[in-house]
Coordinates of C-alpha atoms and ligand atoms in Angstrom, one line a residue:
M41 CA -45.4 15.5 79.6
S42 CA -46.4 18.9 81.7
N43 CA -50.3 18.3 83.6
I44 CA -52.0 21.7 81.5
G45 CA -55.0 23.1 84.2
G46 CA -54.5 20.1 86.1
R47 CA -55.7 17.8 84.0
E48 CA -54.3 14.3 83.5
P49 CA -52.0 14.1 80.6
A50 CA -54.1 10.6 78.6
L51 CA -51.2 9.7 77.1
E52 CA -49.5 9.0 80.5
K53 CA -52.0 6.6 81.6
N54 CA -52.3 3.4 81.1
Y55 CA -55.1 0.9 81.4
D56 CA -55.3 0.3 84.8
D57 CA -55.4 4.0 85.5
W58 CA -58.4 4.0 82.8
T59 CA -59.7 1.6 84.7
E60 CA -60.0 3.8 87.8
Y61 CA -60.6 6.7 85.9
F62 CA -63.9 5.4 84.9
D63 CA -65.1 3.5 87.5
I64 CA -64.8 7.2 89.9
L65 CA -67.0 8.5 87.5
G66 CA -69.6 5.8 87.2
E67 CA -69.0 4.3 84.1
P68 CA -68.8 0.4 83.4
P69 CA -65.0 -0.9 83.0
Y70 CA -65.3 -1.8 79.0
R71 CA -64.7 1.9 79.0
A72 CA -61.3 1.9 79.9
D73 CA -61.6 -0.8 76.8
Q74 CA -62.8 1.8 74.8
I75 CA -60.6 5.0 75.3
C76 CA -57.4 2.7 75.0
G77 CA -58.7 1.3 71.1
W78 CA -58.4 5.1 70.2
L79 CA -55.3 5.9 71.7
W80 CA -53.6 2.7 71.7
K81 CA -54.7 0.9 68.5
R82 CA -56.5 3.7 66.2
G83 CA -54.2 6.6 67.4
V84 CA -57.1 9.3 67.6
F85 CA -56.1 11.6 70.5
D86 CA -59.5 14.3 69.6
V87 CA -61.7 13.8 72.6
N88 CA -64.8 14.6 69.5
L89 CA -64.3 11.7 67.1
M90 CA -64.6 9.3 70.0
T91 CA -68.0 8.5 68.9
D92 CA -68.9 5.3 71.3
F93 CA -69.3 8.5 73.9
S94 CA -72.3 10.0 74.9
K95 CA -71.4 13.9 74.6
K96 CA -72.0 14.4 78.2
L97 CA -69.0 12.1 79.3
R98 CA -67.1 13.3 76.4
E99 CA -67.2 17.0 78.4
K100 CA -66.0 15.5 81.0
M101 CA -63.3 13.7 80.1
S102 CA -62.4 17.1 78.2
E103 CA -62.2 19.2 81.6
T104 CA -60.1 16.5 83.5
V105 CA -57.9 14.4 80.5
D106 CA -55.9 16.7 78.8
F107 CA -55.8 15.0 74.9
S108 CA -52.4 16.5 73.6
F109 CA -50.5 13.9 71.5
P110 CA -46.5 14.5 70.0
E111 CA -47.1 16.0 66.8
I112 CA -44.9 15.1 63.5
S113 CA -43.6 19.3 62.6
G114 CA -41.5 17.5 59.7
H115 CA -40.6 14.4 57.6
V116 CA -37.6 14.2 55.2
K117 CA -37.5 10.5 53.1
S118 CA -34.6 9.1 51.9
N119 CA -34.1 7.0 48.8
D120 CA -33.7 3.9 50.9
G121 CA -37.7 4.5 52.1
T122 CA -36.2 5.4 55.4
K123 CA -37.9 8.4 57.0
K124 CA -37.0 10.7 59.6
F125 CA -39.3 13.0 61.1
L126 CA -39.3 15.4 63.8
V127 CA -41.3 15.3 66.5
K128 CA -42.7 18.0 68.8
M129 CA -44.0 17.0 72.4
S130 CA -45.7 19.5 74.8
G131 CA -43.5 22.1 76.2
G132 CA -41.3 22.9 72.9
T133 CA -38.9 19.7 73.4
A134 CA -38.6 18.2 70.0
V135 CA -36.9 14.7 69.1
E136 CA -36.2 13.0 66.2
T137 CA -37.9 9.8 65.5
A138 CA -36.9 7.4 62.0
L139 CA -39.2 4.8 60.3
L140 CA -36.9 1.8 58.3
R141 CA -38.2 -0.3 55.7
M142 CA -36.9 -3.5 55.3
G143 CA -38.7 -5.4 52.9
P144 CA -42.5 -5.8 54.2
R145 CA -41.7 -4.5 57.6
L146 CA -41.7 -1.4 58.9
T147 CA -39.6 -0.5 62.5
A148 CA -40.2 2.3 64.6
C149 CA -37.0 3.7 65.8
V150 CA -37.7 6.5 69.3
S151 CA -36.2 8.8 71.4
V152 CA -35.8 8.4 74.9
Q153 CA -34.1 11.8 75.7
S154 CA -33.9 15.2 73.9
G155 CA -30.2 15.0 73.1
C156 CA -28.1 12.5 75.1
P157 CA -25.4 13.5 77.9
V158 CA -23.5 10.1 77.5
G159 CA -21.2 11.7 74.9
C160 CA -19.8 9.2 73.3
P161 CA -17.5 11.2 70.2
F162 CA -18.8 9.3 66.6
C163 CA -22.6 10.3 67.8
V164 CA -24.0 13.2 66.8
T165 CA -26.7 12.4 69.6
G166 CA -24.1 12.8 72.0
T167 CA -22.5 15.5 70.7
V168 CA -25.3 18.2 70.7
G169 CA -26.1 17.7 74.7
F170 CA -28.5 16.6 76.9
E171 CA -32.1 18.5 77.1
R172 CA -34.1 16.1 79.4
N173 CA -35.7 12.9 79.6
L174 CA -39.2 11.9 78.2
T175 CA -41.9 10.2 79.5
A176 CA -43.2 6.8 79.2
G177 CA -46.3 8.2 77.2
E178 CA -44.1 11.0 74.7
I179 CA -41.3 7.9 74.1
A180 CA -44.0 4.7 73.0
G181 CA -46.5 7.9 71.3
Q182 CA -43.4 9.1 68.7
F183 CA -45.0 4.8 67.7
I184 CA -48.7 5.6 67.3
V185 CA -47.9 9.3 66.1
M186 CA -45.4 7.8 63.4
E187 CA -48.1 4.4 63.0
R188 CA -51.2 6.8 62.2
T189 CA -48.8 9.1 59.8
A190 CA -47.2 6.2 57.6
G191 CA -51.2 5.2 57.5
R192 CA -49.8 1.0 58.4
V193 CA -49.2 -1.2 60.4
I194 CA -46.0 -1.1 62.3
N195 CA -44.1 -4.4 63.5
N196 CA -40.9 -3.4 65.7
A197 CA -40.3 -0.8 68.2
V198 CA -36.4 -0.2 68.9
F199 CA -35.6 2.1 71.2
M200 CA -32.3 3.2 68.7
G201 CA -33.2 6.7 68.4
M202 CA -31.6 10.2 70.4
G203 CA -30.5 9.4 74.4
E204 CA -29.4 6.8 76.6
P205 CA -32.8 4.4 77.6
F206 CA -31.4 3.2 80.9
L207 CA -30.8 6.6 82.1
N208 CA -34.8 7.3 81.8
T209 CA -35.1 2.6 82.8
E210 CA -38.8 3.9 84.6
A211 CA -39.9 5.7 81.0
T212 CA -38.6 3.6 79.0
L213 CA -39.9 0.6 81.0
G214 CA -43.0 1.9 81.2
A215 CA -42.8 3.1 77.3
V216 CA -42.4 -1.1 76.8
K217 CA -44.9 -1.9 78.8
M218 CA -48.2 0.6 76.9
L219 CA -46.3 -0.9 73.6
N220 CA -46.5 -4.3 74.1
S221 CA -50.1 -4.6 76.4
P222 CA -53.3 -6.2 74.5
K223 CA -55.3 -3.5 75.8
M224 CA -53.0 -0.6 74.9
R225 CA -51.0 -1.3 71.4
G226 CA -50.5 -5.0 71.8
L227 CA -47.0 -4.8 69.9
G228 CA -45.8 -8.2 70.6
I229 CA -42.5 -8.6 72.9
R230 CA -40.4 -9.9 70.7
H231 CA -40.8 -7.1 68.8
I232 CA -39.3 -4.4 70.9
T233 CA -35.4 -4.1 71.3
I234 CA -33.5 -1.5 74.2
S235 CA -30.5 -0.7 72.9
T236 CA -28.3 0.3 75.8
A237 CA -24.6 1.8 75.6
G238 CA -23.8 -1.0 78.8
I239 CA -25.7 1.5 82.4
I240 CA -25.9 -1.3 84.3
P241 CA -28.4 -0.8 86.5
G242 CA -30.5 -0.7 83.7
I243 CA -29.5 -4.3 82.7
Q244 CA -30.5 -5.3 85.8
A245 CA -33.4 -3.3 85.9
L246 CA -35.1 -4.9 82.3
A247 CA -34.1 -9.0 83.1
A248 CA -36.0 -7.9 87.0
S249 CA -38.9 -7.0 84.5
G250 CA -39.7 -9.7 83.6
L251 CA -40.7 -8.1 80.3
G252 CA -39.3 -10.0 78.3
A253 CA -38.5 -7.0 75.3
G254 CA -34.4 -7.8 73.4
L255 CA -31.9 -6.3 74.5
A256 CA -28.8 -5.1 72.5
V257 CA -25.9 -3.6 73.8
S258 CA -23.1 -1.1 72.4
L259 CA -19.8 -2.3 72.7
H260 CA -17.4 -0.7 70.0
A261 CA -14.4 -1.9 71.9
A262 CA -13.6 -4.9 74.0
T263 CA -10.4 -3.4 75.7
D264 CA -11.1 -0.3 79.0
E265 CA -9.2 1.9 77.6
L266 CA -10.5 2.3 73.5
R267 CA -14.1 1.6 75.0
S268 CA -13.7 4.3 78.0
E269 CA -12.5 6.7 74.8
L270 CA -15.7 5.4 72.8
V271 CA -18.2 5.2 74.9
P272 CA -17.4 7.2 78.0
V273 CA -19.5 6.1 80.8
N274 CA -17.8 2.5 80.4
S275 CA -15.7 4.5 82.8
K276 CA -17.8 3.6 85.1
Y277 CA -19.0 0.6 84.4
P278 CA -16.1 -1.1 82.9
L279 CA -16.2 -4.0 81.1
R280 CA -15.5 -7.2 83.6
D281 CA -18.9 -5.6 84.9
L282 CA -20.5 -5.2 82.2
M283 CA -19.6 -9.2 81.3
S284 CA -20.9 -10.5 84.4
A285 CA -24.0 -7.9 84.1
L286 CA -25.3 -9.2 81.0
R287 CA -23.9 -12.7 82.2
G288 CA -26.4 -12.3 84.9
Y289 CA -28.5 -11.0 82.9
Q290 CA -28.4 -14.6 80.0
R291 CA -28.9 -16.8 83.5
V292 CA -32.0 -14.7 84.2
T293 CA -33.5 -14.2 81.2
G294 CA -32.5 -17.3 79.2
D295 CA -32.1 -14.4 76.3
R296 CA -29.6 -14.3 73.5
I297 CA -28.0 -10.5 73.6
T298 CA -27.3 -8.7 70.7
I299 CA -23.9 -6.8 70.4
E300 CA -23.6 -3.5 68.1
Y301 CA -20.0 -2.7 66.9
A302 CA -19.3 0.2 64.7
L303 CA -17.0 0.0 62.9
F304 CA -14.1 3.1 62.4
K305 CA -11.0 3.0 60.4
G306 CA -8.1 3.0 62.0
R307 CA -9.6 3.2 65.6
N308 CA -11.5 -0.5 66.3
D309 CA -11.6 -2.4 63.7
S310 CA -7.7 -3.7 63.7
L311 CA -7.8 -7.9 64.0
E312 CA -6.2 -7.1 67.1
N313 CA -9.4 -5.2 68.3
A314 CA -11.8 -8.4 65.9
R315 CA -9.3 -11.0 68.4
E316 CA -10.3 -9.1 71.6
L317 CA -14.1 -8.9 71.0
A318 CA -14.2 -12.9 70.3
R319 CA -12.1 -13.7 73.4
L320 CA -14.7 -10.7 75.4
L321 CA -17.8 -12.4 74.5
H322 CA -16.5 -15.9 74.7
G323 CA -18.9 -17.9 76.6
L324 CA -21.5 -15.4 76.1
H325 CA -24.5 -16.1 74.1
S326 CA -24.8 -13.0 71.5
Y327 CA -25.2 -12.1 68.0
V328 CA -22.7 -9.4 66.3
N329 CA -24.2 -6.7 64.3
L330 CA -21.3 -5.1 62.8
I331 CA -22.4 -1.4 61.8
P332 CA -20.3 0.5 59.0
G333 CA -19.3 3.8 61.3
N334 CA -21.8 6.7 60.2
E335 CA -19.2 9.8 59.6
N336 CA -20.4 12.8 61.5
G337 CA -17.4 15.2 60.7
G338 CA -15.9 14.5 64.6
G339 CA -12.7 12.7 63.1
Y340 CA -14.0 9.0 62.9
E341 CA -14.6 7.8 59.3
R342 CA -15.9 5.0 58.3
S343 CA -14.4 1.6 57.8
S344 CA -13.6 0.2 54.4
P345 CA -15.6 -2.6 53.3
E346 CA -12.4 -5.1 53.4
S347 CA -11.7 -4.4 57.0
V348 CA -15.1 -5.3 57.8
L349 CA -15.2 -8.4 56.4
R350 CA -11.7 -9.1 57.6
F351 CA -12.7 -8.1 61.1
Q352 CA -16.0 -10.7 60.5
S353 CA -13.9 -13.6 59.0
V354 CA -12.1 -14.1 62.6
L355 CA -15.5 -13.7 64.9
K356 CA -17.0 -16.6 62.2
S357 CA -13.4 -18.6 63.3
A358 CA -14.2 -18.1 66.4
G359 CA -17.5 -19.4 66.2
F360 CA -19.4 -16.0 66.0
E361 CA -22.8 -15.7 64.5
S362 CA -22.4 -11.8 63.2
E363 CA -23.7 -9.3 60.3
I364 CA -22.8 -6.5 58.2
R365 CA -25.7 -3.7 58.8
T366 CA -25.8 -1.8 56.1
A367 CA -26.9 2.0 56.4
R368 CA -29.7 3.0 55.9
G369 CA -31.2 6.7 56.0
G370 CA -27.5 8.2 56.1
E371 CA -28.4 11.3 53.4
I372 CA -30.7 12.1 55.3
N373 CA -29.4 11.4 58.0
A374 CA -31.4 9.2 59.3
A375 CA -28.6 6.8 60.3
C376 CA -27.1 5.4 64.1
G377 CA -25.8 8.4 65.6
Q378 CA -27.4 11.3 63.1
L379 CA -30.5 11.6 65.0
K380 CA -29.7 15.0 66.5
N381 CA -31.6 18.0 68.9
P382 CA -33.3 20.1 66.2
A383 CA -31.3 23.1 67.2
G384 CA -29.6 23.8 64.7
G385 CA -30.9 21.3 62.6
R386 CA -30.9 21.9 58.5
S387 CA -34.8 22.7 56.3
R388 CA -37.5 19.7 57.0
N389 CA -40.1 18.8 54.5
K390 CA -43.3 19.9 56.0
T391 CA -45.7 17.5 56.5
Ligands
SAH424 N1 -28.3 4.8 73.1 C1 -28.3 3.6 73.1 C2 -29.2 3.9 72.2 C3 -28.9 5.2 71.0 S1 -27.8 4.4 70.1 C4 -26.9 3.3 72.8 O1 -25.7 4.2 72.6 O2 -26.6 2.1 72.4 C5 -28.4 3.5 68.8 C6 -27.2 2.9 68.4 O3 -26.3 4.3 67.3 C7 -25.9 2.4 69.0 O4 -25.3 1.4 69.2 C8 -25.2 3.7 69.1 O5 -23.8 3.4 69.1 C9 -24.9 3.8 67.2 N2 -24.1 4.5 67.3 C10 -24.1 5.6 67.3 N3 -23.7 7.1 66.3 C11 -22.8 5.9 65.4 C12 -22.4 6.0 64.2 N4 -21.7 7.2 63.9 N5 -22.5 4.8 63.2 C13 -22.8 4.3 63.7 N6 -23.0 4.1 64.7 C14 -23.6 4.7 65.6
SF4_425 FE1 -26.6 8.1 73.7 FE2 -26.1 6.2 72.6 FE3 -25.3 7.9 71.2 FE4 -23.4 7.5 73.0 S1 -24.2 6.2 70.7 S2 -24.1 9.4 72.8 S3 -25.6 6.5 74.6 S4 -27.1 8.2 71.6

């Protein structure tokens, strides 16, 4: 986020930064609790509404801090309750985010980059190219702005919107901390999941961070030849190295890893593909999400329900836990791999 007129962005400050800020102003430490309450618990970024600060202090804060905030400039709603938002950052960058409803629970699917440089051919985000990395505050801010707009508590955050979290690791982990910190949003760490295309240094950084957020790996293929076609970054981080990194992650964290496998007709959905997957995952404590692929017009067709079930039965007989994930928000292009850069986007309702 840009530093407007030399003022520091409020969105990028964590609790310790605020403590230091108020200390310099000669204010008591509880001011940091107050400001984080306004920004992160109540989603209020208008300093004039922060009535527990004196007028003089509010003026001082406005002079020294930039209170601009990601703005929702449009949304569309799907019949299954999924909403897709267009969120504008300062400087004009915009990203798409989604809010998914599953029974009483709400899940925010946030973006970490505008576009994505990985370029998976079946993913719309990957085919629109890459604009820039988002900052920690811009990532966590999407959650807050959606929560404020929804007027309801959001229970989960998944880093599965636009972009690759581990090509923007520092900001991604910074956003996790902002959402998780009890002084800030206070979202339970078990309610936060990061999905990666398999960038090994990021997986290692997550393990080393000790944060405890969930890890999901978008595998989609169990041989290097096929995976390099579907997830091009596989050429840099091939399966042997990736699996060894996942075992290392598991040794450090003790956590089960979610494996995402989108199924596309005739590409990666055969019985042999399923057997290869079972062989590859042998010995790893995992949970496999099978996602009937969303069609984006790039020549990748969704597998038939029968093929998906057949695929699952192979995994089941090999002793793996798996789930077939129903696509949500498909009709408004808010499903996996359908979030894109707004340039060339379709018309949206104004909020
Ligand atoms: N870049 C990260 C996170 C964002 S993509 C990653 O790739 O994991 C979120 C998920 O959507 C990934 O599992 C991705 O593989 C999946 N996805 C992308 N396009 C899809 C499509 N057309 N159908 C089904 N899943 C898709
Ligand atoms: Fe990027 Fe993930 Fe899409 Fe691949 S699937 S292009 S890594 S957002």
